[in-house]
mmCIF file of C-alpha atoms in Angstrom:
data_model
loop_
_atom_site.group_PDB
_atom_site.id
_atom_site.type_symbol
_atom_site.label_atom_id
_atom_site.label_comp_id
_atom_site.label_asym_id
_atom_site.label_seq_id
_atom_site.Cartn_x
_atom_site.Cartn_y
_atom_site.Cartn_z
ATOM 1 C CA MET Z 213 35.442 11.076 -27.035
ATOM 2 C CA ARG Z 214 33.804 7.905 -26.270
ATOM 3 C CA ILE Z 215 31.277 9.408 -24.360
ATOM 4 C CA LEU Z 216 30.868 11.843 -26.918
ATOM 5 C CA ALA Z 217 30.342 9.278 -29.551
ATOM 6 C CA LEU Z 218 27.720 7.379 -27.319
ATOM 7 C CA ILE Z 219 25.490 10.861 -27.026
ATOM 8 C CA LEU Z 220 25.671 11.396 -30.590
ATOM 9 C CA GLY Z 221 24.737 7.933 -31.666
ATOM 10 C CA ARG Z 222 21.753 8.056 -29.142
ATOM 11 C CA LEU Z 223 20.477 11.136 -30.507
ATOM 12 C CA ALA Z 224 20.715 10.048 -33.747
ATOM 13 C CA TRP Z 225 18.158 7.277 -32.847
ATOM 14 C CA LEU Z 226 16.061 9.384 -31.027
ATOM 15 C CA VAL Z 227 14.732 10.949 -34.344
ATOM 16 C CA PRO Z 228 13.221 7.464 -36.011
ATOM 17 C CA THR Z 229 11.869 6.606 -32.504
ATOM 18 C CA LEU Z 230 9.808 9.656 -32.356
ATOM 19 C CA ALA Z 231 8.638 9.034 -36.000
ATOM 20 C CA GLY Z 232 7.348 5.533 -35.113
ATOM 21 C CA LEU Z 233 5.979 6.889 -31.932
ATOM 22 C CA ILE Z 234 3.922 9.241 -33.628
ATOM 23 C CA ALA Z 235 2.867 6.631 -36.420
ATOM 24 C CA ILE Z 236 1.560 4.482 -33.718
ATOM 25 C CA VAL Z 237 -0.283 6.832 -32.067
ATOM 26 C CA PHE Z 238 -1.910 8.187 -35.203
ATOM 27 C CA VAL Z 239 -2.928 4.841 -36.362
ATOM 28 C CA ILE Z 240 -4.669 4.317 -32.597
ATOM 29 C CA SER Z 241 -6.583 7.467 -33.346
ATOM 30 C CA ARG Z 242 -7.873 6.676 -36.593
ATOM 31 C CA VAL Z 243 -9.236 3.172 -35.237
ATOM 32 C CA ILE Z 244 -10.999 4.104 -32.103
ATOM 33 C CA PRO Z 245 -14.773 5.705 -32.497
ATOM 34 C CA ALA Z 246 -14.081 9.661 -32.609
ATOM 35 C CA ASP Z 247 -13.473 12.035 -35.265
ATOM 36 C CA PRO Z 248 -10.554 14.253 -34.367
ATOM 37 C CA VAL Z 249 -11.197 16.429 -37.639
ATOM 38 C CA ALA Z 250 -14.932 17.509 -36.219
ATOM 39 C CA LEU Z 251 -12.965 18.514 -32.703
ATOM 40 C CA LEU Z 252 -10.643 20.701 -34.510
ATOM 41 C CA ALA Z 253 -13.145 22.491 -36.842
ATOM 42 C CA GLY Z 254 -15.021 23.360 -33.671
ATOM 43 C CA GLU Z 255 -19.125 22.848 -32.563
ATOM 44 C CA THR Z 256 -20.001 25.481 -34.942
ATOM 45 C CA ALA Z 257 -18.495 24.187 -38.346
ATOM 46 C CA SER Z 258 -20.472 22.908 -41.218
ATOM 47 C CA ARG Z 259 -20.318 19.555 -42.473
ATOM 48 C CA ALA Z 260 -18.630 20.925 -45.693
ATOM 49 C CA GLN Z 261 -16.026 23.058 -43.530
ATOM 50 C CA VAL Z 262 -15.412 19.809 -41.622
ATOM 51 C CA GLU Z 263 -14.813 17.676 -44.981
ATOM 52 C CA GLN Z 264 -12.494 20.271 -46.071
ATOM 53 C CA LEU Z 265 -10.333 20.317 -42.969
ATOM 54 C CA ARG Z 266 -10.253 16.361 -43.449
ATOM 55 C CA ARG Z 267 -9.084 16.713 -46.976
ATOM 56 C CA LYS Z 268 -6.503 19.501 -46.068
ATOM 57 C CA LEU Z 269 -5.089 17.153 -43.087
ATOM 58 C CA GLY Z 270 -5.196 14.140 -45.201
ATOM 59 C CA LEU Z 271 -7.465 12.222 -42.966
ATOM 60 C CA ASP Z 272 -9.731 11.439 -45.870
ATOM 61 C CA ARG Z 273 -7.216 8.879 -46.900
ATOM 62 C CA PRO Z 274 -7.138 5.207 -45.265
ATOM 63 C CA LEU Z 275 -4.251 3.641 -43.528
ATOM 64 C CA LEU Z 276 15.351 7.784 -4.577
ATOM 65 C CA GLY Z 277 16.152 4.744 -2.580
ATOM 66 C CA ILE Z 278 19.974 3.517 -3.161
ATOM 67 C CA PRO Z 279 21.252 3.947 0.458
ATOM 68 C CA LEU Z 280 18.412 1.800 1.898
ATOM 69 C CA GLY Z 281 18.916 -0.808 -0.569
ATOM 70 C CA VAL Z 282 22.580 -0.650 0.552
ATOM 71 C CA LEU Z 283 21.439 -0.790 4.166
ATOM 72 C CA ALA Z 284 19.179 -3.615 3.614
ATOM 73 C CA ALA Z 285 21.988 -5.655 1.796
ATOM 74 C CA LEU Z 286 24.762 -4.955 4.856
ATOM 75 C CA TYR Z 287 22.044 -6.030 7.512
ATOM 76 C CA ARG Z 288 20.730 -8.924 5.415
ATOM 77 C CA ASN Z 289 18.122 -10.854 7.493
ATOM 78 C CA ARG Z 290 18.271 -8.346 10.321
ATOM 79 C CA PRO Z 291 15.206 -6.323 11.662
ATOM 80 C CA LEU Z 292 16.142 -3.153 9.564
ATOM 81 C CA ASP Z 293 16.241 -5.692 6.256
ATOM 82 C CA HIS Z 294 13.058 -7.036 7.112
ATOM 83 C CA VAL Z 295 11.537 -3.683 7.468
ATOM 84 C CA LEU Z 296 12.672 -2.687 4.323
ATOM 85 C CA ARG Z 297 11.448 -5.958 2.578
ATOM 86 C CA VAL Z 298 7.995 -5.184 3.909
ATOM 87 C CA VAL Z 299 8.055 -1.604 2.882
ATOM 88 C CA THR Z 300 9.369 -2.320 -0.645
ATOM 89 C CA VAL Z 301 6.641 -5.087 -1.041
ATOM 90 C CA ALA Z 302 3.938 -2.800 -0.162
ATOM 91 C CA GLY Z 303 5.197 -0.258 -2.053
ATOM 92 C CA LEU Z 304 5.283 -2.562 -5.184
ATOM 93 C CA ALA Z 305 1.672 -3.997 -4.526
ATOM 94 C CA MET Z 306 -0.150 -0.779 -3.884
ATOM 95 C CA ALA Z 307 -1.924 0.877 -6.702
ATOM 96 C CA SER Z 308 -1.282 4.856 -7.103
ATOM 97 C CA PHE Z 309 -4.947 5.674 -6.626
ATOM 98 C CA TRP Z 310 -5.451 3.848 -3.577
ATOM 99 C CA LEU Z 311 -2.318 5.259 -2.066
ATOM 100 C CA ALA Z 312 -3.319 8.608 -2.928
ATOM 101 C CA LEU Z 313 -6.706 8.579 -1.401
ATOM 102 C CA MET Z 314 -5.348 6.489 2.027
ATOM 103 C CA LEU Z 315 -2.710 9.361 2.266
ATOM 104 C CA GLN Z 316 -5.363 12.075 1.768
ATOM 105 C CA LEU Z 317 -7.672 10.347 4.430
ATOM 106 C CA TYR Z 318 -5.038 10.137 6.963
ATOM 107 C CA PHE Z 319 -2.672 13.368 6.805
ATOM 108 C CA ALA Z 320 -4.877 15.912 5.469
ATOM 109 C CA MET Z 321 -8.734 14.713 6.878
ATOM 110 C CA ASP Z 322 -7.835 13.054 10.192
ATOM 111 C CA LEU Z 323 -4.447 14.531 11.370
ATOM 112 C CA ARG Z 324 -4.980 17.764 9.370
ATOM 113 C CA TRP Z 325 -1.238 18.266 8.993
ATOM 114 C CA LEU Z 326 -1.451 18.635 4.975
ATOM 115 C CA PRO Z 327 -3.669 20.226 2.686
ATOM 116 C CA LEU Z 328 -6.124 17.669 0.830
ATOM 117 C CA GLN Z 329 -6.003 18.986 -2.987
ATOM 118 C CA ALA Z 330 -4.689 21.745 -5.312
ATOM 119 C CA ARG Z 331 -1.291 23.404 -5.715
ATOM 120 C CA ILE Z 332 -1.524 26.096 -3.303
ATOM 121 C CA SER Z 333 -4.030 28.069 -0.809
ATOM 122 C CA GLY Z 334 -5.113 31.495 -2.039
ATOM 123 C CA PHE Z 335 -3.529 33.358 -4.867
ATOM 124 C CA PRO Z 336 -0.508 31.876 -6.262
ATOM 125 C CA PRO Z 337 2.970 34.194 -6.362
ATOM 126 C CA HIS Z 338 3.565 36.587 -9.112
ATOM 127 C CA ALA Z 339 4.057 34.129 -12.150
ATOM 128 C CA VAL Z 340 7.763 34.111 -13.248
ATOM 129 C CA THR Z 341 8.407 30.452 -14.649
ATOM 130 C CA GLY Z 342 4.755 29.242 -13.705
ATOM 131 C CA PHE Z 343 6.322 26.637 -10.961
ATOM 132 C CA TYR Z 344 4.889 27.964 -7.539
ATOM 133 C CA LEU Z 345 7.875 26.992 -5.622
ATOM 134 C CA ILE Z 346 10.664 28.776 -7.824
ATOM 135 C CA ASP Z 347 8.293 31.813 -8.227
ATOM 136 C CA ALA Z 348 8.077 32.068 -4.514
ATOM 137 C CA ALA Z 349 11.589 31.415 -3.840
ATOM 138 C CA LEU Z 350 12.581 34.302 -6.371
ATOM 139 C CA GLN Z 351 10.495 36.693 -4.771
ATOM 140 C CA ALA Z 352 11.349 35.608 -1.378
ATOM 141 C CA ASP Z 353 7.547 35.014 -0.500
ATOM 142 C CA ILE Z 354 8.251 32.556 2.401
ATOM 143 C CA GLY Z 355 4.465 31.920 3.345
ATOM 144 C CA ARG Z 356 3.665 30.936 -0.080
ATOM 145 C CA LEU Z 357 6.753 28.964 -0.491
ATOM 146 C CA GLY Z 358 6.217 26.950 2.405
ATOM 147 C CA ASP Z 359 2.255 26.470 1.341
ATOM 148 C CA ALA Z 360 3.405 25.332 -2.095
ATOM 149 C CA LEU Z 361 5.877 22.833 -0.338
ATOM 150 C CA ALA Z 362 2.807 21.415 1.808
ATOM 151 C CA HIS Z 363 0.597 21.132 -1.023
ATOM 152 C CA LEU Z 364 3.538 18.836 -2.856
ATOM 153 C CA VAL Z 365 4.146 16.597 -0.144
ATOM 154 C CA LEU Z 366 1.198 14.220 -0.350
ATOM 155 C CA PRO Z 367 1.561 13.899 -4.400
ATOM 156 C CA ALA Z 368 5.202 13.825 -4.267
ATOM 157 C CA ALA Z 369 4.869 10.933 -1.766
ATOM 158 C CA THR Z 370 2.291 8.949 -3.823
ATOM 159 C CA LEU Z 371 4.344 8.983 -6.950
ATOM 160 C CA ALA Z 372 7.708 8.409 -4.886
ATOM 161 C CA PHE Z 373 6.827 5.483 -2.865
ATOM 162 C CA PRO Z 374 6.415 2.972 -5.669
ATOM 163 C CA ALA Z 375 9.811 4.037 -7.049
ATOM 164 C CA LEU Z 376 11.789 3.935 -3.955
ATOM 165 C CA ALA Z 377 10.532 0.307 -3.432
ATOM 166 C CA THR Z 378 11.906 -0.365 -6.808
ATOM 167 C CA VAL Z 379 15.307 1.214 -6.249
ATOM 168 C CA VAL Z 380 15.768 -0.220 -2.894
ATOM 169 C CA ARG Z 381 15.057 -3.884 -3.979
ATOM 170 C CA PHE Z 382 17.342 -3.795 -6.909
ATOM 171 C CA THR Z 383 19.854 -2.101 -5.171
ATOM 172 C CA ARG Z 384 19.653 -4.709 -2.300
ATOM 173 C CA ALA Z 385 20.009 -7.302 -4.854
ATOM 174 C CA GLY Z 386 22.752 -5.846 -6.732
ATOM 175 C CA VAL Z 387 24.953 -4.911 -3.535
ATOM 176 C CA LEU Z 388 24.545 -8.732 -2.144
ATOM 177 C CA GLU Z 389 25.597 -10.280 -5.272
ATOM 178 C CA THR Z 390 28.795 -7.616 -5.055
ATOM 179 C CA LEU Z 391 29.572 -8.610 -1.762
ATOM 180 C CA GLN Z 392 30.327 -12.285 -2.470
ATOM 181 C CA ARG Z 393 32.831 -11.225 -5.117
ATOM 182 C CA ASN Z 394 36.592 -11.993 -4.452
ATOM 183 C CA TYR Z 395 37.945 -8.945 -4.806
ATOM 184 C CA VAL Z 396 35.737 -7.471 -1.972
ATOM 185 C CA MET Z 397 36.696 -10.457 0.137
ATOM 186 C CA TYR Z 398 40.453 -9.417 -0.516
ATOM 187 C CA GLN Z 399 39.938 -5.904 0.294
ATOM 188 C CA ARG Z 400 38.614 -7.127 3.760
ATOM 189 C CA ALA Z 401 41.660 -9.517 4.315
ATOM 190 C CA MET Z 402 43.635 -6.411 3.485
ATOM 191 C CA GLY Z 403 41.993 -4.265 6.074
ATOM 192 C CA ILE Z 404 40.519 -1.543 4.302
ATOM 193 C CA PRO Z 405 37.814 -0.034 6.207
ATOM 194 C CA ALA Z 406 33.979 -1.600 5.683
ATOM 195 C CA GLY Z 407 32.819 1.920 4.887
ATOM 196 C CA LEU Z 408 35.165 2.573 2.131
ATOM 197 C CA ILE Z 409 34.921 -0.922 0.522
ATOM 198 C CA VAL Z 410 31.255 -0.201 0.253
ATOM 199 C CA TRP Z 411 30.686 3.096 -0.782
ATOM 200 C CA LYS Z 412 33.665 3.517 -3.125
ATOM 201 C CA TYR Z 413 33.947 -0.134 -4.715
ATOM 202 C CA VAL Z 414 30.859 -2.182 -4.000
ATOM 203 C CA LEU Z 415 28.188 0.332 -4.767
ATOM 204 C CA ARG Z 416 29.879 1.264 -7.996
ATOM 205 C CA ASN Z 417 29.652 -2.225 -9.207
ATOM 206 C CA SER Z 418 26.305 -2.784 -8.128
ATOM 207 C CA LEU Z 419 24.200 0.148 -9.548
ATOM 208 C CA LEU Z 420 24.092 -1.021 -13.326
ATOM 209 C CA SER Z 421 20.689 -2.691 -12.882
ATOM 210 C CA THR Z 422 19.453 -0.062 -10.561
ATOM 211 C CA VAL Z 423 20.475 2.866 -13.076
ATOM 212 C CA THR Z 424 18.526 0.934 -15.698
ATOM 213 C CA GLN Z 425 15.387 0.571 -13.383
ATOM 214 C CA ILE Z 426 15.619 4.263 -12.588
ATOM 215 C CA GLY Z 427 15.337 5.122 -16.257
ATOM 216 C CA LEU Z 428 12.575 2.846 -16.799
ATOM 217 C CA LEU Z 429 10.623 4.314 -13.871
ATOM 218 C CA PHE Z 430 10.340 7.717 -15.424
ATOM 219 C CA GLY Z 431 7.475 5.686 -17.279
ATOM 220 C CA ILE Z 432 5.780 4.876 -14.501
ATOM 221 C CA LEU Z 433 5.888 8.215 -13.313
ATOM 222 C CA LEU Z 434 4.366 9.576 -16.275
ATOM 223 C CA ALA Z 435 1.545 7.016 -16.087
ATOM 224 C CA GLY Z 436 1.001 7.562 -12.373
ATOM 225 C CA ALA Z 437 1.148 11.276 -12.813
ATOM 226 C CA VAL Z 438 -2.399 10.849 -14.793
ATOM 227 C CA VAL Z 439 -3.830 9.264 -11.868
ATOM 228 C CA VAL Z 440 -2.365 11.288 -8.767
ATOM 229 C CA GLU Z 441 -2.814 14.585 -10.568
ATOM 230 C CA THR Z 442 -6.591 13.601 -10.807
ATOM 231 C CA VAL Z 443 -7.206 12.312 -7.438
ATOM 232 C CA PHE Z 444 -5.370 15.843 -6.129
ATOM 233 C CA GLN Z 445 -6.765 17.791 -8.720
ATOM 234 C CA TRP Z 446 -3.338 19.006 -9.539
ATOM 235 C CA PRO Z 447 -3.190 20.905 -13.099
ATOM 236 C CA GLY Z 448 -0.180 19.099 -14.371
ATOM 237 C CA ILE Z 449 0.882 17.309 -17.853
ATOM 238 C CA GLY Z 450 -0.961 13.975 -16.483
ATOM 239 C CA ALA Z 451 -4.100 15.520 -15.972
ATOM 240 C CA TYR Z 452 -4.156 17.494 -19.350
ATOM 241 C CA ALA Z 453 -3.147 14.344 -21.123
ATOM 242 C CA PHE Z 454 -5.847 12.595 -19.487
ATOM 243 C CA GLU Z 455 -8.646 15.359 -20.311
ATOM 244 C CA ALA Z 456 -7.175 15.225 -23.803
ATOM 245 C CA ILE Z 457 -7.717 11.445 -24.232
ATOM 246 C CA LEU Z 458 -11.322 11.722 -22.516
ATOM 247 C CA HIS Z 459 -12.255 14.655 -25.023
ATOM 248 C CA ALA Z 460 -10.663 12.788 -28.117
ATOM 249 C CA ASP Z 461 -8.374 15.906 -28.552
ATOM 250 C CA TYR Z 462 -5.819 14.197 -30.786
ATOM 251 C CA ALA Z 463 -3.726 17.404 -31.388
ATOM 252 C CA ALA Z 464 -2.915 17.442 -27.610
ATOM 253 C CA VAL Z 465 -2.438 13.572 -27.366
ATOM 254 C CA MET Z 466 0.084 13.973 -30.237
ATOM 255 C CA GLY Z 467 1.957 16.690 -28.422
ATOM 256 C CA PHE Z 468 2.074 14.855 -25.253
ATOM 257 C CA THR Z 469 3.131 11.779 -27.025
ATOM 258 C CA VAL Z 470 6.074 13.652 -28.586
ATOM 259 C CA TYR Z 471 6.751 15.098 -25.116
ATOM 260 C CA ALA Z 472 7.011 11.940 -23.494
ATOM 261 C CA GLY Z 473 8.932 10.471 -26.318
ATOM 262 C CA VAL Z 474 11.740 13.172 -26.140
ATOM 263 C CA VAL Z 475 11.696 12.628 -22.242
ATOM 264 C CA PHE Z 476 12.134 8.980 -22.539
ATOM 265 C CA GLY Z 477 15.001 9.814 -25.185
ATOM 266 C CA ILE Z 478 16.873 11.917 -22.825
ATOM 267 C CA VAL Z 479 16.263 9.706 -19.750
ATOM 268 C CA ASN Z 480 17.539 6.786 -21.836
ATOM 269 C CA LEU Z 481 20.866 8.840 -23.007
ATOM 270 C CA GLY Z 482 21.198 9.528 -19.341
ATOM 271 C CA VAL Z 483 21.011 5.800 -18.451
ATOM 272 C CA ASP Z 484 23.925 4.957 -21.336
ATOM 273 C CA ILE Z 485 26.285 7.795 -20.034
ATOM 274 C CA CYS Z 486 25.822 6.363 -16.360
ATOM 275 C CA HIS Z 487 26.493 2.866 -17.455
ATOM 276 C CA ALA Z 488 29.524 3.992 -19.541
ATOM 277 C CA LEU Z 489 30.828 5.858 -16.697
ATOM 278 C CA LEU Z 490 30.141 3.164 -14.070
ATOM 279 C CA ASP Z 491 31.526 0.428 -16.194
ATOM 280 C CA PRO Z 492 33.707 1.663 -18.787
ATOM 281 C CA ARG Z 493 33.682 -1.463 -20.516
ATOM 282 C CA ARG Z 494 30.236 -1.123 -21.748
ATOM 283 C CA GLY Z 495 30.807 2.340 -22.963
ATOM 284 C CA GLY Z 496 30.832 1.546 -26.715
ATOM 285 C CA ALA Z 497 27.921 -0.929 -26.386
#
């Protein structure tokens, strides 16, 4: 019942949050130098038709890295920890577009191990869901499945690397703090196996901040998708949002905003549920 009450409470807050988000985007769209009504009416619309549409719309009125983090904490100040620290700092410092270009240059152009751009070579599998991997798997088309996976590697790695760095760093910090607690020292003194202590007790009490960061990373992934999909010519929602903003298509921008808001609401709900499961004392917060 406690988890159900938590879910219902967070869902109740989702509606006003989306309303506020839509209002903010609407205000921003009104103050930038572009006319969404003219775009919606089309190039062949007369001035009278544009003004009629403006009045109709009311616009005429003013205004994945947790295990690595555990290993980094367990082997603190050892070679493995130093390597992971270098990797995580690099992951946080690199710009997505630069990393995407470097991966293309090395793995696609120099080594020729992976394709440079696009989602698939040749014709896609018969559309069932619209996702090439799922459609190829449903049709048991091993060739197209492998090809779609190969095209997915570089853009996925570009998006995942900064997220991995964040998760590793927060997990490492949480595990290091928990390892100093008295109950962990007591369990060690009782002779409980080290692996059991770490993966059953230490990790559970170290993941609260990591889970919060994973929720925040969805925002970074949505923002990074715009750049990554542009570099890799991947026709996804990031590229769609970029084109919508570029052409001042405010209906599409508003739709993307609502979609992003719903995703964030669901992700935050998942974070709250994970917090309640990891630490029951916070379930009612």
